[in-house]
Amino acid sequence: MATEDDGSSSEQAAPKAATPEPAEPKEPKEPKPKARPLKRPEPKPVPKGQGPGPPRKRVKQEVDSPSHDPPKVPVKARPMTPTLPPRSVSAKQEEKEDSAPKSPAKFPRKSPPTSPPSPPAEPASSSWRPDWKERDEDKWWETDWDRWGSWSSRHSANSGSSARWSSPGSVRPWVRPAEPSSPPKPKQAPRAGKGASPPKPRNVPPPRAGKGGNTKGGCKGGAMGFKAAVQDLSRRMRPRRASRTPPALHTTPPSHTPSASPAAGAAAVDRLSVCQVQAANLRQSAQHLLVLSSRTAKDVTQELTRISQDLLASAVALGKIQTRIIDGKAVSTQVRAEVKEMTEQLQQEHGVVPGIAMILVGERQDSKSYVANKTKAAREVGFHIVDVHLPDSVAQEELLLELQKVNEDPKVHGILVQLPLPEHINEGAILKQIRVDKDADCFAAENVGNLCLKGGDPPLAVPCTPAGCVELLQRSGVEVAGKSVVVLGRSNLVGMPMAQLLLSMDATVTVCHSKSQDVARHLSRADIVIVAIGQAQFVRGEWLKPGCVVIDVGINSVADETKKSGYRLVGDVNYAEVLGVASMVTPVPGGVGPMTIAMLLKNVLNLARQSAGLPRVPLRREVPAVEPQLA
Ligand SMILES: Nc1nc2c(c(=O)[nH]1)N[C@@H](CN(C=O)c1ccc(C(=O)N[C@@H](CCC(=O)O)C(=O)O)cc1)CN2
């Protein structure tokens, strides 16, 4: 895709200076589970410290016209300081929210329990479904502000794929706890050689009268056809030479080596075993469906969903899930190209050039690098740029004065104060002074409030990183409405607004944080997982529900002697383990990070449009839903 220098690759960005109180990546103390053989060496936590760059004495305020001057902070100027590796972006936020020291036990590294407590009874779908049918026009994400409606429904589904998830019969059930099985009873073994549960036979619930008065043993609209089909499925699933005791799933993933060696032979047996268990499970599922055919369509749909989950688990065990890598760099390039086009149009048709003020305080290498990349990206799309760089030692009043200037500058439509600010500056007091209609990051209380309010005004901008995550999901064809989403982290920058955004898109959102119990259990039920906790490679593959979508917001450095810099960037998710389990994952670097910058540009464009009385541009392109891919 694009080769343009967007500052999003690890080559382009400068190493990030550490903060005085760095968040150490908390690596597991427990031994790793036996099965999924991971050759990845444990990264050593890197000592972090404050970047030693001499504080600048000058106050720089430069006005940059589009496509003229080179960046004020050269992108390639990145002193490689192995002892000053980039620190986690989200860690700092998490530090701020929880003053108490974190204990690794708060995010325990352990397998999801095989028998979690029974889920609460699912509410009748009609009583809790959002009023999406009436509110097709309220999907603010892809509509003009003028058509703004209830915040709760503004993302509501109006597409076929959404309806699929919202219809009464297709409400995705909770992942069931393990239940005592009836024969054939395969010996249970961890998924893909790890602690998770393989498909398990379920107890058949006693038949009951179906809703809608259909008590005669049939779903509405063709029970006999369905029954016959299930019988046929059951017959076809029956093993030709059924073994009395189905073999257990093996604890190692099947090998793909040619079958000449004894090891390959053993691997083939492994694969055969897995297939046999899978067939046994399917056969039992079909039998179960036979019983369920006397029940309601909802029961049957739930059972079908469970079967598909079991199939996904089997696919994981067989090494058959192909995890799609969501290319944030490519998507961000696309978004920036769209912003550029719309900027040109805005200038031609209305004579408005979007203007952004970037306020950077201090000499943190990471902040300097991000601001340099933002400046470069803003220049590329044709924005007017005001670049303010203040020394570390700047007084709060002086910073406020600079802020006042850009607040009053009519050429500036969006203001960005790069975070974090030095310790002696009251961050909240500064952010409060940004004019709400120039709040490019959606930090202002009014904008944050509107993000949360049902039926309130729309926020004038959307928080950049969460908006980037949503954009990645949408452009990857991932439907959010009705899905179970777990957000790990509750920072003001990512976790909190992310959860609100997803809630407004009709997701069922669970927020886990440093005080949450049994994070793995929450994760094992999530269709979509968004991780922003600032702990290197914290989320394990075995915790995840097969086929889920993983968005990794973390940026952490770990020591890597093979690199010239002495470190490399990793996310909050154990990427290697997630491959083959999740249906999609964002990499680090090259995932969410570049989207943060692209969405900032989009925010500023929209602020400029709104300042001219124009509606904001749609944030979304319709894309077909993507199902998990099997190899
Ligand atoms: N005012 C703000 N401050 C901060 C924000 C923010 O959204 N507004 N977010 C973060 C930092 N950030 C943007 O400012 C940011 C972080 C990471 C990236 C990025 O492109 N990362 C690359 C890797 C970069 C590297 O090699 O170091 C990637 O993930 O691929 C962009 C922006 C805190 N402050």
Coordinates of C-alpha atoms in Angstrom, one line a residue, residues 137-338:
E137 CA -31.2 7.3 10.6
D138 CA -29.5 7.8 14.0
K139 CA -26.3 6.1 13.2
W140 CA -24.3 9.2 13.8
W141 CA -21.1 7.5 12.9
E142 CA -22.2 7.6 9.3
T143 CA -24.6 10.4 9.3
D144 CA -24.6 14.2 9.5
W145 CA -24.8 15.9 12.9
D146 CA -28.1 17.4 11.7
R147 CA -29.7 14.1 11.8
W148 CA -28.5 13.4 15.3
G149 CA -30.8 11.4 17.4
S150 CA -30.7 9.5 20.6
W151 CA -27.2 8.7 21.5
S152 CA -28.1 5.2 22.6
S153 CA -29.4 4.3 19.2
R154 CA -27.3 6.4 17.0
H155 CA -25.1 3.4 16.0
S156 CA -28.0 1.1 15.7
A157 CA -27.9 -1.4 13.1
N158 CA -29.5 -0.7 9.8
S159 CA -27.6 -3.2 7.8
G160 CA -28.4 -6.8 7.2
S161 CA -25.5 -8.0 9.2
S162 CA -26.5 -5.9 12.1
A163 CA -30.0 -7.2 12.0
R164 CA -28.6 -10.7 12.1
W165 CA -27.2 -10.0 15.5
S166 CA -30.1 -8.0 16.7
S167 CA -32.9 -10.3 15.8
P168 CA -34.6 -12.2 18.6
G169 CA -33.5 -15.6 17.5
S170 CA -29.9 -14.7 17.0
V171 CA -28.9 -13.3 20.3
R172 CA -25.6 -14.8 21.0
P173 CA -25.7 -16.9 24.2
W174 CA -23.2 -16.7 26.9
V175 CA -20.5 -19.2 26.6
R176 CA -21.8 -22.0 28.6
P177 CA -20.2 -23.5 31.7
A178 CA -19.1 -27.1 31.3
E179 CA -21.8 -29.5 32.2
P180 CA -21.8 -33.1 33.0
S181 CA -21.7 -34.9 29.7
S182 CA -23.6 -37.8 28.4
P183 CA -22.0 -40.4 26.2
P184 CA -20.1 -40.4 24.0
K185 CA -17.8 -38.7 26.5
P186 CA -14.5 -37.6 25.0
K187 CA -11.8 -37.1 27.5
Q188 CA -11.6 -33.4 28.0
A189 CA -8.3 -31.8 27.2
P190 CA -7.3 -28.2 26.9
R191 CA -8.0 -26.3 23.7
A192 CA -5.0 -26.3 21.5
G193 CA -3.1 -27.9 24.2
K194 CA -4.0 -25.3 26.8
G195 CA -6.4 -24.8 29.6
A196 CA -9.5 -23.9 27.7
S197 CA -12.3 -26.3 27.1
P198 CA -12.8 -28.3 24.0
P199 CA -16.3 -28.9 22.8
K200 CA -18.3 -30.7 25.4
P201 CA -21.5 -32.7 25.2
R202 CA -24.3 -30.9 27.0
N203 CA -27.2 -32.1 29.0
V204 CA -30.3 -32.1 27.0
P205 CA -32.7 -29.7 28.7
P206 CA -36.2 -31.2 29.2
P207 CA -38.6 -30.3 26.4
R208 CA -41.0 -27.6 27.2
A209 CA -43.7 -25.7 25.5
G210 CA -42.3 -23.3 23.1
K211 CA -43.1 -19.6 23.1
G212 CA -45.9 -18.7 20.9
G213 CA -48.0 -21.7 21.7
N214 CA -46.1 -24.1 19.6
T215 CA -46.2 -27.1 21.8
K216 CA -46.4 -29.8 19.2
G217 CA -42.8 -30.3 18.7
G218 CA -41.9 -28.0 16.0
C219 CA -40.4 -24.7 15.2
K220 CA -42.6 -22.3 13.4
G221 CA -42.3 -22.6 9.7
G222 CA -41.1 -26.1 8.9
A223 CA -40.4 -28.1 12.0
M224 CA -40.6 -31.4 10.1
G225 CA -38.2 -30.3 7.5
F226 CA -35.8 -29.1 10.1
K227 CA -36.2 -32.4 12.0
A228 CA -35.5 -34.4 9.0
A229 CA -32.5 -32.3 8.2
V230 CA -31.1 -32.8 11.7
Q231 CA -31.7 -36.5 11.6
D232 CA -29.8 -36.6 8.3
L233 CA -27.0 -34.6 9.8
S234 CA -26.9 -36.9 12.8
R235 CA -26.8 -40.0 10.6
R236 CA -24.0 -38.6 8.5
M237 CA -22.0 -37.5 11.5
R238 CA -22.1 -41.0 12.9
P239 CA -18.6 -42.5 12.8
R240 CA -18.3 -45.5 10.5
R241 CA -16.4 -47.4 13.1
A242 CA -17.3 -45.7 16.2
S243 CA -14.9 -46.3 19.0
R244 CA -16.4 -46.8 22.4
T245 CA -14.1 -44.3 24.0
P246 CA -13.5 -41.4 21.8
P247 CA -9.9 -40.2 22.1
A248 CA -8.9 -37.2 24.0
L249 CA -7.8 -34.0 22.3
H250 CA -4.1 -34.0 22.4
T251 CA -2.3 -31.3 24.3
T252 CA -0.1 -30.2 21.4
P253 CA -1.4 -28.7 18.2
P254 CA -1.2 -31.0 15.3
S255 CA 2.0 -31.0 13.3
H256 CA 2.1 -30.3 9.6
T257 CA 5.3 -32.2 8.9
P258 CA 5.2 -34.8 6.2
S259 CA 4.1 -38.2 7.4
A260 CA 7.4 -40.0 6.7
S261 CA 8.9 -39.7 10.2
P262 CA 7.6 -41.4 13.4
A263 CA 6.9 -37.9 14.7
A264 CA 4.8 -37.1 11.7
G265 CA 2.9 -40.4 12.1
A266 CA 2.2 -39.4 15.7
A267 CA 1.1 -36.0 14.5
A268 CA -1.3 -37.6 12.0
V269 CA -2.7 -39.7 14.8
D270 CA -3.1 -36.5 16.8
R271 CA -5.0 -34.9 13.9
L272 CA -7.2 -38.0 13.5
S273 CA -8.0 -38.0 17.2
V274 CA -9.0 -34.4 17.1
C275 CA -11.2 -35.1 14.1
Q276 CA -12.8 -38.0 15.8
V277 CA -13.6 -36.0 18.8
Q278 CA -15.0 -33.3 16.6
A279 CA -17.2 -35.7 14.8
A280 CA -18.4 -37.2 18.1
N281 CA -19.2 -33.7 19.4
L282 CA -21.0 -32.8 16.2
R283 CA -23.0 -36.0 16.3
Q284 CA -24.0 -35.3 19.8
S285 CA -24.9 -31.8 18.9
A286 CA -27.1 -33.1 16.1
Q287 CA -28.8 -35.4 18.5
H288 CA -29.3 -32.5 20.9
L289 CA -30.8 -30.5 18.1
L290 CA -33.3 -33.4 17.5
V291 CA -34.6 -32.9 21.0
L292 CA -34.5 -29.1 20.6
S293 CA -36.5 -29.3 17.4
S294 CA -39.5 -29.7 19.7
R295 CA -38.7 -26.3 21.2
T296 CA -38.6 -22.7 20.1
A297 CA -36.7 -21.2 17.3
K298 CA -34.7 -19.3 19.9
D299 CA -33.6 -22.5 21.6
V300 CA -32.5 -24.0 18.4
T301 CA -30.7 -20.9 17.3
Q302 CA -28.8 -20.8 20.6
E303 CA -27.9 -24.4 20.1
L304 CA -26.6 -23.8 16.6
T305 CA -24.6 -20.9 17.9
R306 CA -23.1 -23.1 20.6
I307 CA -22.3 -25.7 17.9
S308 CA -20.6 -23.1 15.8
Q309 CA -18.5 -22.0 18.8
D310 CA -17.6 -25.6 19.4
L311 CA -16.6 -25.9 15.8
L312 CA -14.4 -22.8 16.2
A313 CA -12.8 -24.4 19.3
S314 CA -12.2 -27.5 17.2
A315 CA -10.7 -25.4 14.5
V316 CA -8.4 -23.8 17.0
A317 CA -7.4 -27.3 18.2
L318 CA -6.7 -28.3 14.6
G319 CA -4.7 -25.2 13.9
K320 CA -7.3 -24.3 11.3
I321 CA -8.1 -20.7 12.3
Q322 CA -6.3 -18.2 10.1
T323 CA -6.0 -15.0 12.0
R324 CA -6.4 -12.0 9.8
I325 CA -4.0 -9.2 10.6
I326 CA -5.7 -5.8 10.6
D327 CA -3.3 -3.5 8.9
G328 CA -3.7 -0.2 10.8
K329 CA -1.0 1.5 8.7
A330 CA -2.9 0.7 5.5
V331 CA -6.3 1.8 6.9
S332 CA -4.7 5.0 8.3
T333 CA -3.3 5.8 4.9
Q334 CA -6.7 5.4 3.4
V335 CA -8.3 7.6 6.1
R336 CA -5.7 10.3 5.6
A337 CA -6.2 10.2 1.8
E338 CA -9.9 10.7 2.4

